[in-house]
Coordinates of C-alpha atoms in Angstrom, one line a residue:
M1 CA -80.1 149.0 181.5
S2 CA -80.9 152.5 182.4
T3 CA -78.4 154.0 184.9
K4 CA -80.8 156.8 186.1
G5 CA -81.1 156.6 189.8
G6 CA -79.0 153.5 190.1
L7 CA -80.3 149.9 190.2
T8 CA -83.8 149.4 191.6
L9 CA -84.1 145.9 193.2
K10 CA -87.5 144.3 192.7
R11 CA -88.9 142.1 195.4
E12 CA -90.8 138.9 194.5
V13 CA -93.5 138.6 197.2
F14 CA -94.9 135.1 197.9
R15 CA -96.8 133.7 200.9
S16 CA -96.9 130.0 201.0
E17 CA -94.9 127.2 202.7
I18 CA -92.2 128.4 205.1
V19 CA -88.7 128.0 203.9
T20 CA -85.8 128.1 206.3
Q21 CA -83.6 131.0 205.2
S22 CA -79.8 130.9 205.0
S23 CA -78.2 132.0 208.2
D24 CA -75.5 133.8 206.2
L25 CA -76.3 136.3 203.4
P26 CA -79.9 135.2 203.0
V27 CA -80.8 137.4 200.0
A28 CA -79.7 136.8 196.5
D29 CA -80.1 139.5 193.8
I30 CA -80.8 137.7 190.5
Y31 CA -80.9 138.5 186.8
V32 CA -84.0 136.7 185.4
D33 CA -84.4 135.2 182.0
A34 CA -88.1 136.2 181.6
G35 CA -87.9 136.7 177.8
V36 CA -89.2 140.3 178.3
Y37 CA -87.1 143.3 177.5
H38 CA -88.1 145.6 180.3
L39 CA -87.7 143.0 183.0
D40 CA -84.0 143.6 183.1
S41 CA -83.5 144.7 186.7
L42 CA -82.2 142.6 189.6
Y43 CA -84.8 140.7 191.5
S44 CA -84.4 139.7 195.2
Y45 CA -85.0 136.1 196.3
L46 CA -84.6 134.2 199.6
V47 CA -81.7 131.7 199.7
P48 CA -82.9 128.5 201.4
E49 CA -80.5 127.2 204.1
K50 CA -80.3 123.7 202.4
Y51 CA -78.8 125.3 199.3
S52 CA -76.7 128.0 201.0
E53 CA -73.4 126.3 200.4
V54 CA -74.2 125.7 196.7
I55 CA -75.7 129.0 195.7
G56 CA -73.0 131.7 195.1
I57 CA -72.3 134.5 192.7
G58 CA -72.7 133.2 189.2
T59 CA -74.8 130.2 190.0
L60 CA -77.7 129.3 187.7
V61 CA -80.9 128.9 189.6
S62 CA -84.5 127.9 189.0
I63 CA -86.9 130.5 190.5
P64 CA -90.7 131.2 190.6
F65 CA -91.6 134.2 188.5
H66 CA -95.1 135.4 187.7
G67 CA -96.6 131.9 188.1
R68 CA -93.9 130.0 186.2
E69 CA -90.4 128.6 186.8
I70 CA -87.7 130.3 184.9
V71 CA -83.9 130.5 185.0
G72 CA -81.9 133.2 186.7
I73 CA -78.3 133.8 187.6
V74 CA -77.1 135.1 190.9
R75 CA -75.4 138.5 190.7
T76 CA -74.8 139.1 194.5
R77 CA -75.6 137.6 197.9
R78 CA -76.1 139.9 200.8
A79 CA -77.7 140.5 204.1
G80 CA -81.1 142.2 204.2
E81 CA -84.7 142.0 205.1
V82 CA -86.3 138.8 203.8
G83 CA -90.0 139.4 204.7
G84 CA -92.3 138.4 201.8
L85 CA -89.5 137.2 199.5
K86 CA -90.0 134.2 197.3
A87 CA -87.4 131.5 197.8
I88 CA -85.1 130.1 195.1
T89 CA -86.6 126.8 194.0
K90 CA -83.2 125.1 193.4
P91 CA -79.7 125.6 192.1
L92 CA -79.0 124.3 188.6
G93 CA -75.7 122.5 189.1
S94 CA -73.1 122.8 191.7
I95 CA -70.6 124.9 189.8
P96 CA -71.1 128.7 189.6
L97 CA -70.7 129.3 185.8
A98 CA -70.0 133.1 186.0
T99 CA -67.4 134.9 188.0
G100 CA -68.0 138.2 189.7
E101 CA -65.8 139.9 187.1
L102 CA -67.8 138.3 184.2
L103 CA -71.1 139.5 185.7
L104 CA -69.8 143.0 186.1
L105 CA -68.7 142.8 182.4
I106 CA -72.2 141.7 181.5
E107 CA -73.7 144.6 183.5
K108 CA -71.5 147.1 181.8
L109 CA -72.2 145.7 178.3
S110 CA -76.0 145.7 178.9
M111 CA -75.7 149.4 179.5
R112 CA -73.3 149.9 176.6
Y113 CA -75.6 148.3 174.1
A114 CA -79.0 149.1 175.7
A115 CA -79.6 145.3 176.1
H116 CA -81.2 142.9 178.5
P117 CA -78.4 141.3 180.6
F118 CA -79.5 137.8 179.5
D119 CA -79.0 138.8 175.8
I120 CA -75.3 139.1 176.8
I121 CA -75.4 136.1 179.1
R122 CA -76.5 133.9 176.2
S123 CA -73.3 134.8 174.4
A124 CA -71.1 134.5 177.4
L125 CA -72.3 131.2 178.7
P126 CA -72.9 128.0 176.7
D127 CA -76.0 125.8 177.2
R128 CA -75.7 123.7 180.3
V129 CA -75.3 119.9 179.9
A130 CA -75.9 118.2 183.2
T131 CA -74.3 114.9 182.2
V132 CA -71.1 116.7 181.3
E133 CA -71.2 118.7 184.6
R134 CA -71.1 115.5 186.6
E135 CA -67.6 114.9 185.3
F136 CA -66.3 117.9 187.3
N137 CA -66.5 119.3 190.7
E138 CA -66.0 122.9 191.9
N139 CA -62.8 122.0 193.7
Q140 CA -60.9 121.0 190.6
T141 CA -59.0 124.2 190.2
S142 CA -55.4 124.7 189.2
H143 CA -52.7 126.5 191.2
T144 CA -52.9 130.3 191.2
V145 CA -50.5 132.6 189.4
T146 CA -49.9 136.1 190.6
K147 CA -50.1 138.7 187.8
S148 CA -47.3 141.2 187.9
G149 CA -46.1 144.3 186.0
R150 CA -47.8 147.4 184.6
R151 CA -50.9 146.9 182.5
K152 CA -50.3 147.5 178.8
Q153 CA -52.7 148.3 176.0
Q154 CA -51.1 147.8 172.6
Y155 CA -51.6 147.4 168.9
L156 CA -48.9 145.0 167.6
Q157 CA -48.4 145.2 163.9
L158 CA -47.5 141.9 162.2
P159 CA -44.5 141.7 159.9
P160 CA -44.5 140.5 156.2
A161 CA -43.2 137.1 155.2
K162 CA -43.9 135.5 158.5
K163 CA -46.6 132.9 159.4
V164 CA -49.2 134.5 161.8
E165 CA -49.8 131.3 163.7
E166 CA -46.1 131.0 164.6
L167 CA -45.9 134.6 165.7
L168 CA -49.0 134.2 167.8
A169 CA -47.8 131.0 169.4
N170 CA -44.6 132.7 170.4
K171 CA -46.5 135.5 172.0
I172 CA -48.9 133.2 173.8
I173 CA -46.1 131.0 175.2
D174 CA -44.3 134.1 176.5
Q175 CA -47.4 135.6 178.1
S176 CA -48.4 132.3 179.8
K177 CA -45.4 132.7 182.1
S178 CA -47.3 135.5 183.9
G179 CA -50.8 133.8 184.1
G180 CA -53.7 132.9 182.0
V181 CA -53.9 133.9 178.3
L182 CA -57.0 134.3 176.1
T183 CA -56.6 134.7 172.4
V184 CA -59.5 135.4 170.1
V185 CA -59.3 134.9 166.3
P186 CA -61.9 135.8 163.6
D187 CA -62.5 132.4 161.9
L188 CA -62.2 128.7 162.2
R189 CA -59.3 128.4 159.7
T190 CA -57.1 130.6 161.7
L191 CA -58.2 128.9 164.9
A192 CA -57.3 125.5 163.5
R193 CA -53.9 126.7 162.3
L194 CA -53.1 128.3 165.7
S195 CA -54.2 125.1 167.6
H196 CA -52.1 122.9 165.3
E197 CA -49.0 125.2 165.9
L198 CA -49.5 125.0 169.7
Q199 CA -50.0 121.3 169.6
S200 CA -46.8 120.8 167.5
R201 CA -44.9 122.6 170.3
G202 CA -46.5 120.4 173.0
I203 CA -48.4 123.4 174.5
T204 CA -51.6 122.4 176.3
H205 CA -54.5 124.6 175.5
I206 CA -58.3 124.7 175.1
T207 CA -60.2 125.7 172.0
Y208 CA -63.7 127.3 172.3
D209 CA -65.8 127.9 169.2
S210 CA -69.5 127.6 168.2
S211 CA -68.8 124.8 165.7
Q212 CA -68.2 122.4 168.6
A213 CA -70.8 119.9 169.7
K214 CA -73.0 121.2 172.6
S215 CA -71.5 118.7 175.0
D216 CA -67.9 119.4 173.9
L217 CA -68.5 123.2 174.1
Y218 CA -69.8 122.9 177.7
R219 CA -67.0 120.5 178.7
N220 CA -64.4 122.9 177.4
F221 CA -66.1 125.8 179.1
L222 CA -66.0 124.0 182.5
Q223 CA -62.3 123.2 182.0
I224 CA -61.7 126.9 181.5
R225 CA -64.0 127.9 184.4
L226 CA -62.2 125.6 186.8
G227 CA -58.7 126.7 185.7
L228 CA -57.6 123.4 184.2
S229 CA -55.8 125.1 181.4
K230 CA -54.1 128.5 181.4
I231 CA -54.2 129.0 177.6
V232 CA -57.5 129.4 175.8
I233 CA -58.0 130.2 172.1
G234 CA -61.3 130.6 170.3
T235 CA -63.6 132.6 168.0
R236 CA -66.0 135.4 168.8
N237 CA -67.7 134.2 172.0
A238 CA -64.4 133.1 173.5
V239 CA -63.8 136.7 174.5
F240 CA -66.1 136.0 177.5
M241 CA -64.3 132.9 178.7
P242 CA -63.5 133.0 182.5
V243 CA -59.8 132.2 182.2
H244 CA -58.2 131.6 185.5
Q245 CA -55.8 134.4 186.7
L246 CA -56.1 136.1 183.3
S247 CA -53.0 138.1 182.5
A248 CA -53.4 138.9 178.8
I249 CA -56.1 139.1 176.1
N250 CA -55.0 138.9 172.5
V251 CA -57.4 139.9 169.6
L252 CA -56.3 139.1 166.1
N253 CA -57.6 141.3 163.2
E254 CA -59.9 143.2 165.5
G255 CA -61.6 145.0 162.6
S256 CA -63.0 141.8 161.2
E257 CA -66.8 141.7 160.6
H258 CA -66.7 138.2 162.1
F259 CA -66.1 139.9 165.5
Y260 CA -69.6 141.5 165.5
E261 CA -72.3 139.3 167.1
R262 CA -75.1 138.5 164.7
R263 CA -77.8 138.2 167.4
T264 CA -79.1 141.1 169.5
P265 CA -77.5 143.2 170.8
G266 CA -74.7 143.0 168.2
W267 CA -71.7 143.5 170.5
S268 CA -68.2 143.6 169.1
V269 CA -65.2 141.7 170.4
R270 CA -63.1 144.9 170.4
D271 CA -65.4 146.7 172.8
V272 CA -65.9 143.6 175.0
A273 CA -62.1 143.1 175.2
I274 CA -61.5 146.8 176.1
I275 CA -64.1 146.8 178.9
R276 CA -62.9 143.4 180.2
G277 CA -59.3 144.6 180.3
Q278 CA -60.3 147.5 182.4
I279 CA -62.3 145.3 184.8
E280 CA -59.7 142.6 185.2
G281 CA -56.6 144.7 184.9
C282 CA -54.9 142.4 182.3
N283 CA -52.7 143.3 179.4
L284 CA -54.7 143.9 176.2
N285 CA -53.1 143.3 172.8
F286 CA -54.7 143.9 169.4
I287 CA -52.7 142.2 166.8
G288 CA -52.9 142.6 163.0
Y289 CA -51.5 144.3 159.9
S290 CA -53.6 147.5 159.9
P291 CA -55.8 148.8 162.8
S292 CA -59.5 149.6 162.4
T293 CA -60.5 153.3 162.5
E294 CA -61.8 152.7 166.1
I295 CA -58.4 151.5 167.3
A296 CA -56.6 154.1 165.2
R297 CA -58.5 156.9 167.0
L298 CA -57.4 155.4 170.4
I299 CA -53.8 155.2 169.1
D300 CA -54.0 158.9 168.2
E301 CA -55.3 159.7 171.6
E302 CA -52.4 157.7 173.1
W303 CA -54.8 155.4 174.9
I304 CA -53.3 152.4 173.0
E305 CA -49.6 152.1 172.2
Y306 CA -48.8 151.4 168.5
R307 CA -46.0 148.9 168.0
R308 CA -45.1 149.2 164.4
T309 CA -43.0 146.7 162.4
R310 CA -40.1 148.2 160.4
A311 CA -40.2 146.6 157.0
K312 CA -40.5 147.3 153.3
V313 CA -42.0 145.3 150.5
K314 CA -41.6 145.6 146.7
V315 CA -44.8 147.0 145.3
D316 CA -45.6 147.7 141.6
V317 CA -48.8 149.4 140.6
F318 CA -50.1 148.9 137.0
P319 CA -53.3 150.5 135.8
S320 CA -55.6 148.5 133.4
Q321 CA -56.0 151.1 130.6
F322 CA -58.1 149.0 128.3
G323 CA -59.9 146.7 130.7
E324 CA -57.3 144.0 130.4
L325 CA -57.0 141.6 133.3
L326 CA -53.2 141.7 133.4
P327 CA -51.3 144.7 131.9
S328 CA -48.3 143.7 129.8
R329 CA -45.8 144.7 132.5
A330 CA -47.6 142.8 135.2
L331 CA -47.8 139.8 132.8
S332 CA -44.0 139.9 132.4
I333 CA -43.5 139.9 136.1
A334 CA -45.9 136.9 136.5
K335 CA -44.0 134.9 133.8
K336 CA -40.7 135.6 135.4
T337 CA -41.9 134.9 139.0
L338 CA -43.4 131.6 138.0
Q339 CA -39.9 130.2 137.6
S340 CA -39.2 130.7 141.4
G341 CA -42.4 129.1 142.8
P342 CA -46.2 129.4 143.1
I343 CA -47.8 132.8 142.6
L344 CA -51.1 134.0 144.1
F345 CA -53.8 136.0 142.3
I346 CA -56.4 137.7 144.6
V347 CA -59.7 138.5 142.8
P348 CA -62.8 140.3 144.1
L349 CA -65.7 138.0 143.2
K350 CA -66.7 134.4 143.0
G351 CA -68.6 132.8 140.1
Y352 CA -68.1 133.7 136.4
A353 CA -69.8 137.0 135.6
Q354 CA -71.7 139.0 138.4
A355 CA -73.5 141.3 136.0
I356 CA -74.8 141.3 132.4
R357 CA -74.8 144.3 130.1
C358 CA -76.2 144.7 126.6
A359 CA -73.4 144.7 124.1
H360 CA -75.2 147.3 122.0
C361 CA -76.6 149.9 124.4
R362 CA -74.5 148.9 127.5
T363 CA -77.6 148.9 129.8
I364 CA -77.3 146.7 132.9
S365 CA -79.8 143.9 132.5
R366 CA -82.1 143.0 135.4
C367 CA -84.6 140.3 136.0
E368 CA -88.3 141.1 136.0
C369 CA -88.3 140.5 139.8
G370 CA -85.6 143.3 140.1
G371 CA -82.7 141.0 140.8
A372 CA -79.3 141.3 139.1
L373 CA -78.6 138.8 136.2
E374 CA -75.4 136.8 136.3
Q375 CA -73.6 133.9 134.6
R376 CA -72.4 131.4 137.2
G377 CA -70.1 129.4 134.9
K378 CA -68.6 129.5 131.4
S379 CA -71.2 127.1 130.0
S380 CA -74.1 128.2 132.3
S381 CA -77.1 130.2 131.0
I382 CA -77.8 133.7 132.2
S383 CA -79.9 133.6 135.4
C384 CA -81.2 135.8 138.2
S385 CA -79.1 136.0 141.3
H386 CA -82.3 136.6 143.4
C387 CA -85.1 134.3 142.1
T388 CA -82.8 132.0 140.0
K389 CA -85.0 132.3 136.9
E390 CA -83.0 131.3 133.7
Y391 CA -82.9 133.4 130.6
T392 CA -81.9 130.9 127.9
Q393 CA -83.0 133.3 125.1
W394 CA -81.7 136.6 126.6
R395 CA -82.8 139.9 125.1
C396 CA -82.1 143.4 126.2
S397 CA -85.3 144.9 127.7
W398 CA -84.3 148.4 126.4
C399 CA -83.1 148.0 122.8
Q400 CA -84.0 144.3 122.2
H401 CA -80.5 143.5 121.2
Q402 CA -79.7 139.8 121.6
V403 CA -75.9 139.8 122.4
P404 CA -75.0 140.1 126.1
A405 CA -71.7 141.5 127.4
L406 CA -70.3 140.0 130.6
S407 CA -69.4 142.4 133.3
Q408 CA -67.8 142.1 136.8
R409 CA -65.6 139.1 136.3
G410 CA -65.9 136.3 138.8
I411 CA -63.1 133.9 139.8
E412 CA -64.0 131.3 137.2
R413 CA -63.7 133.8 134.4
H414 CA -60.4 134.9 135.8
L415 CA -59.3 131.3 135.6
H416 CA -60.3 131.1 131.9
E417 CA -58.4 134.4 131.1
I418 CA -55.3 133.7 133.1
A419 CA -55.1 130.2 131.6
Q420 CA -55.0 131.9 128.2
L421 CA -52.4 134.4 129.2
L422 CA -50.2 131.8 130.9
P423 CA -50.7 128.6 129.0
N424 CA -49.4 125.2 130.2
V425 CA -49.2 126.4 133.8
P426 CA -51.2 124.5 136.5
V427 CA -54.0 126.6 138.1
V428 CA -56.0 125.9 141.2
L429 CA -58.9 127.9 142.8
S430 CA -59.6 128.6 146.4
T431 CA -63.0 130.1 147.4
A432 CA -65.3 130.0 150.4
D433 CA -67.2 127.1 148.6
H434 CA -64.0 125.2 148.0
V435 CA -61.1 126.2 150.3
L436 CA -57.6 124.9 149.7
D437 CA -55.5 124.3 152.9
F438 CA -52.1 124.3 151.2
S439 CA -50.8 125.7 147.9
P440 CA -49.0 123.5 145.3
D441 CA -45.2 123.9 145.1
K442 CA -45.5 125.6 141.7
G443 CA -48.1 127.1 139.4
I444 CA -50.9 129.5 140.0
V445 CA -53.3 129.9 142.9
I446 CA -56.4 132.1 142.3
A447 CA -58.3 133.0 145.4
T448 CA -61.0 135.3 146.7
P449 CA -60.2 137.5 149.7
S450 CA -59.1 135.6 152.9
M451 CA -59.3 132.2 151.1
A452 CA -55.6 131.9 150.0
P453 CA -54.0 128.6 151.0
E454 CA -50.8 128.4 153.1
T455 CA -47.4 127.7 151.6
D456 CA -44.3 126.3 153.2
K457 CA -41.9 129.0 151.9
G458 CA -44.3 131.8 150.9
Y459 CA -45.5 132.8 147.5
A460 CA -43.0 133.9 144.9
G461 CA -45.3 136.7 144.0
V462 CA -48.7 138.1 145.0
F463 CA -51.0 139.8 142.4
I464 CA -54.2 141.7 143.4
L465 CA -56.4 142.0 140.4
E466 CA -59.1 144.6 139.7
G467 CA -57.9 146.7 142.6
N468 CA -60.2 149.6 141.6
R469 CA -63.2 147.3 142.3
F470 CA -61.9 146.7 145.9
L471 CA -61.3 150.4 146.3
S472 CA -64.7 151.6 145.0
Q473 CA -66.9 149.6 147.4
P474 CA -69.8 151.8 148.5
D475 CA -69.3 151.3 152.2
L476 CA -67.9 153.3 155.1
R477 CA -65.6 150.3 156.0
A478 CA -64.4 149.8 152.5
R479 CA -60.9 151.4 152.8
E480 CA -60.4 149.8 156.2
R481 CA -61.1 146.4 154.6
V482 CA -58.9 147.1 151.6
R483 CA -55.9 148.1 153.8
D484 CA -56.2 144.8 155.7
L485 CA -56.7 142.8 152.6
Y486 CA -53.6 144.3 150.8
F487 CA -51.4 143.9 153.9
S488 CA -52.5 140.5 154.9
H489 CA -52.2 139.0 151.4
A490 CA -48.8 140.8 150.7
A491 CA -47.6 139.1 153.9
L492 CA -48.1 135.7 152.3
A493 CA -45.2 136.4 149.9
R494 CA -41.7 135.3 150.7
D495 CA -39.2 137.9 151.6
G496 CA -38.3 140.1 148.6
A497 CA -41.1 138.8 146.4
P498 CA -42.9 141.3 144.2
I499 CA -46.4 142.5 145.1
V500 CA -48.4 143.7 142.0
L501 CA -51.5 145.8 142.3
V502 CA -53.6 146.1 139.1
Q503 CA -55.3 149.4 139.7
D504 CA -55.1 153.2 139.2
E505 CA -51.9 154.8 140.5
G506 CA -51.8 157.3 143.3
D507 CA -53.9 155.7 146.1
S508 CA -52.4 156.1 149.6
I509 CA -52.9 152.4 150.4
S510 CA -50.4 151.3 147.8
T511 CA -47.8 153.8 149.3
A512 CA -48.6 152.5 152.8
L513 CA -48.1 148.9 151.6
A514 CA -44.7 149.6 150.2
T515 CA -43.4 151.2 153.5
W516 CA -45.4 148.6 155.6
N517 CA -46.9 151.6 157.4
P518 CA -50.7 152.1 157.2
S519 CA -50.6 155.3 159.4
S520 CA -50.6 157.9 156.7
S521 CA -53.5 156.2 154.8
I522 CA -55.5 155.8 158.1
H523 CA -54.9 159.4 159.2
G524 CA -56.3 160.7 155.9
D525 CA -59.5 158.6 156.5
L526 CA -59.7 159.8 160.2
S527 CA -59.3 163.4 159.3
E528 CA -62.2 163.1 156.7
R529 CA -64.4 161.3 159.2
M530 CA -63.8 163.9 161.9
Q531 CA -64.8 166.7 159.6
L532 CA -67.9 164.8 158.5
Q533 CA -68.7 163.6 162.0
L534 CA -68.7 160.0 161.1
P535 CA -67.6 156.9 163.2
P536 CA -65.4 156.5 165.1
Y537 CA -65.9 160.2 166.2
V538 CA -69.6 159.7 166.9
R539 CA -71.8 157.1 168.6
T540 CA -74.4 155.6 166.3
A541 CA -77.6 153.7 166.8
R542 CA -79.6 152.0 164.1
L543 CA -83.3 151.2 164.8
T544 CA -85.2 149.0 162.3
M545 CA -89.0 148.6 162.3
E546 CA -92.0 148.0 160.1
K547 CA -92.5 150.7 157.6
S548 CA -95.9 151.6 159.0
E549 CA -94.2 152.6 162.3
I550 CA -90.9 154.1 161.2
T551 CA -92.3 157.6 160.3
R552 CA -94.0 157.9 163.7
L553 CA -90.7 156.9 165.3
R554 CA -88.8 159.6 163.5
T555 CA -91.4 162.2 164.6
A556 CA -91.1 161.1 168.2
L557 CA -87.3 161.3 168.1
E558 CA -87.4 164.8 166.6
K559 CA -89.8 165.8 169.4
S560 CA -87.5 164.3 172.0
R561 CA -84.6 166.2 170.6
D562 CA -86.6 169.5 170.7
E563 CA -87.5 168.8 174.3
G564 CA -84.0 168.0 175.3
R565 CA -84.6 164.3 176.2
I566 CA -81.9 163.3 173.6
P567 CA -78.9 165.5 172.8
A568 CA -79.6 168.6 170.7
S569 CA -76.7 167.5 168.5
T570 CA -78.4 164.3 167.5
K571 CA -78.5 163.7 163.8
I572 CA -81.5 161.6 162.5
L573 CA -81.0 159.9 159.1
G574 CA -83.8 158.1 157.3
P575 CA -86.1 156.4 157.0
I576 CA -84.0 154.0 154.9
D577 CA -86.0 151.6 152.9
E578 CA -85.1 147.9 153.5
G579 CA -88.0 146.1 151.7
A580 CA -90.6 145.1 154.3
S581 CA -88.9 147.2 157.0
A582 CA -87.1 150.6 157.2
S583 CA -84.3 152.0 159.4
I584 CA -83.4 155.2 161.2
I585 CA -79.8 156.0 162.1
L586 CA -79.0 158.3 165.0
S587 CA -75.6 159.8 165.7
V588 CA -74.1 162.0 168.4
P589 CA -70.6 163.1 169.4
L590 CA -68.8 160.6 171.6
H591 CA -69.2 162.5 174.8
E592 CA -73.0 162.5 174.4
G593 CA -73.2 158.9 173.5
E594 CA -74.2 157.6 176.9
M595 CA -77.1 160.0 177.1
L596 CA -78.4 158.8 173.8
V597 CA -78.1 155.1 174.6
N598 CA -79.8 155.6 178.0
T599 CA -82.7 157.4 176.3
I600 CA -83.0 154.7 173.7
H601 CA -83.0 152.1 176.5
D602 CA -85.8 153.9 178.3
F603 CA -87.8 154.1 175.1
M604 CA -87.3 150.4 174.4
R605 CA -88.3 149.5 178.0
L606 CA -91.4 151.7 177.8
R607 CA -92.5 150.0 174.5
S608 CA -91.9 146.6 176.0
A609 CA -93.9 147.4 179.1
S610 CA -96.7 148.7 176.8
K611 CA -96.6 145.4 174.9
K612 CA -95.7 147.2 171.7
S613 CA -93.3 145.7 169.1
L614 CA -89.7 146.5 169.6
P615 CA -87.4 147.8 166.9
S616 CA -84.3 145.9 166.1
L617 CA -81.5 147.9 167.7
R618 CA -77.7 148.0 166.9
I619 CA -75.4 150.4 168.8
D620 CA -72.2 151.2 166.8
P621 CA -72.9 148.5 164.1
Y622 CA -70.1 147.2 161.9
S623 CA -71.7 149.0 158.9
L624 CA -74.3 151.8 158.7
S625 CA -75.3 150.8 155.2
H626 CA -76.8 147.4 156.0

């Protein structure tokens, strides 16, 4: 929503049957779900007297709009001139679904992401289920709790050799003494573990996640809205939950890609939590092993307090000099460690071999469609990862040699090689396709990132294989992900257990891991990003359109920059080819970010009003490369 000149309230004029207006605050200003981008302003409607006691801030209503009935949500009620206003047709339910604070958050987010308010509302509120709503009434609210103390904004670093769900449960129980507590976690596995931990302690709580059935999701939402539980835990969309007397928001692993909304406008939990904390005056805790670069910048600027854990872990780094999976010294540690309990191997890729080379000329082999060739299992034939075409009689397209060489080991090939190196030892796999919940008491667990099963006493050793492959990912977030991956998996080891990294020596992340202090590694990345003017020191916008229009868009943006309608410092990158479409990336220094976003918003509204196709827009996306 553009902020130029403030909000302009639209008036829906209608002359028909006479409706008796409310004697108190007869005008309602409403966000409308018209399905049109530029109709994002507040619209004024008459509140009928017969619905006056039901319609309040946050009430869903049915309203006439351009000859049809649509849904709206009441932002404010006020006194004012009512002449010519259309009347609200009826309220949708007797319980206001949004609080005033939540609507203010939605308003700020729509400006932050150049979005229609209802694009945010669809994330913040579940679909209404009338039959469920009849189980409740608006007077079913719990007792109030007064929040006290100075507001805190912190990053709490997790220690090694401790279970995250136990630490989180302790924190939540302590925070609940001061009011409502909202905890947002990145995935369903973590949510299930945290819920089980709270249940085992007899702590009443409500879970909220998109995997729940529609009726269960709405039932849980209403329980939260009416203050029937002070502790709420959930995944991404739970960050909007209207927890009664909210005193603390906790966000676990705030840098996770799971915390970026897939739908337009692509908001992130981190930004929502920060803005919500400011609006509601509650404590804000980011919890994890290593902060994202966005949070690290705020720590450097002393806007967030960094609470470091003092700890050390035993880290050995062994380079793979001849392409071997486990160098001899690492293999010796593995054999010795197996006598003490289960050991964990973390590997980069699933499948068997993710790439095929010619054994003669070393050329990477590709399908005729352009897709990469792979071998999914030891006994599988070579096939295309894109179109699935099989190559039972493979031949190098360059030198016609008929012997392929497997490249980029997958987890199944790791299983085969580790079983040869450590014979007669039981081995299990855990991947996204087949997740193990608990590790066996002995033997070997091989897992892809974030798929390692729990253990009762911790692993006797943790080995991260092919570390150079993790470190060489071609993505701006790569080192951030690797830091979190190394710390979070090292934390699964029992106290004093060895952590083995199979990679080249000298990387700052391995030093940071040994001292359990990611700061030096992060500061190196931040310094580089500041010099190159990359996030988090710039605001970015990615616009994606059909190729036929993207060149004209770039030309228009360059003209806007020359005419001063967008900041003169705006960098324009692209077009970036993405198959049927193409993208342009804009970046400006942080202090000019609002001006850029407002201009983009005005541009989008103008295109919408002209009935032109709209580009897909992401403000500060998780990654600039996809």
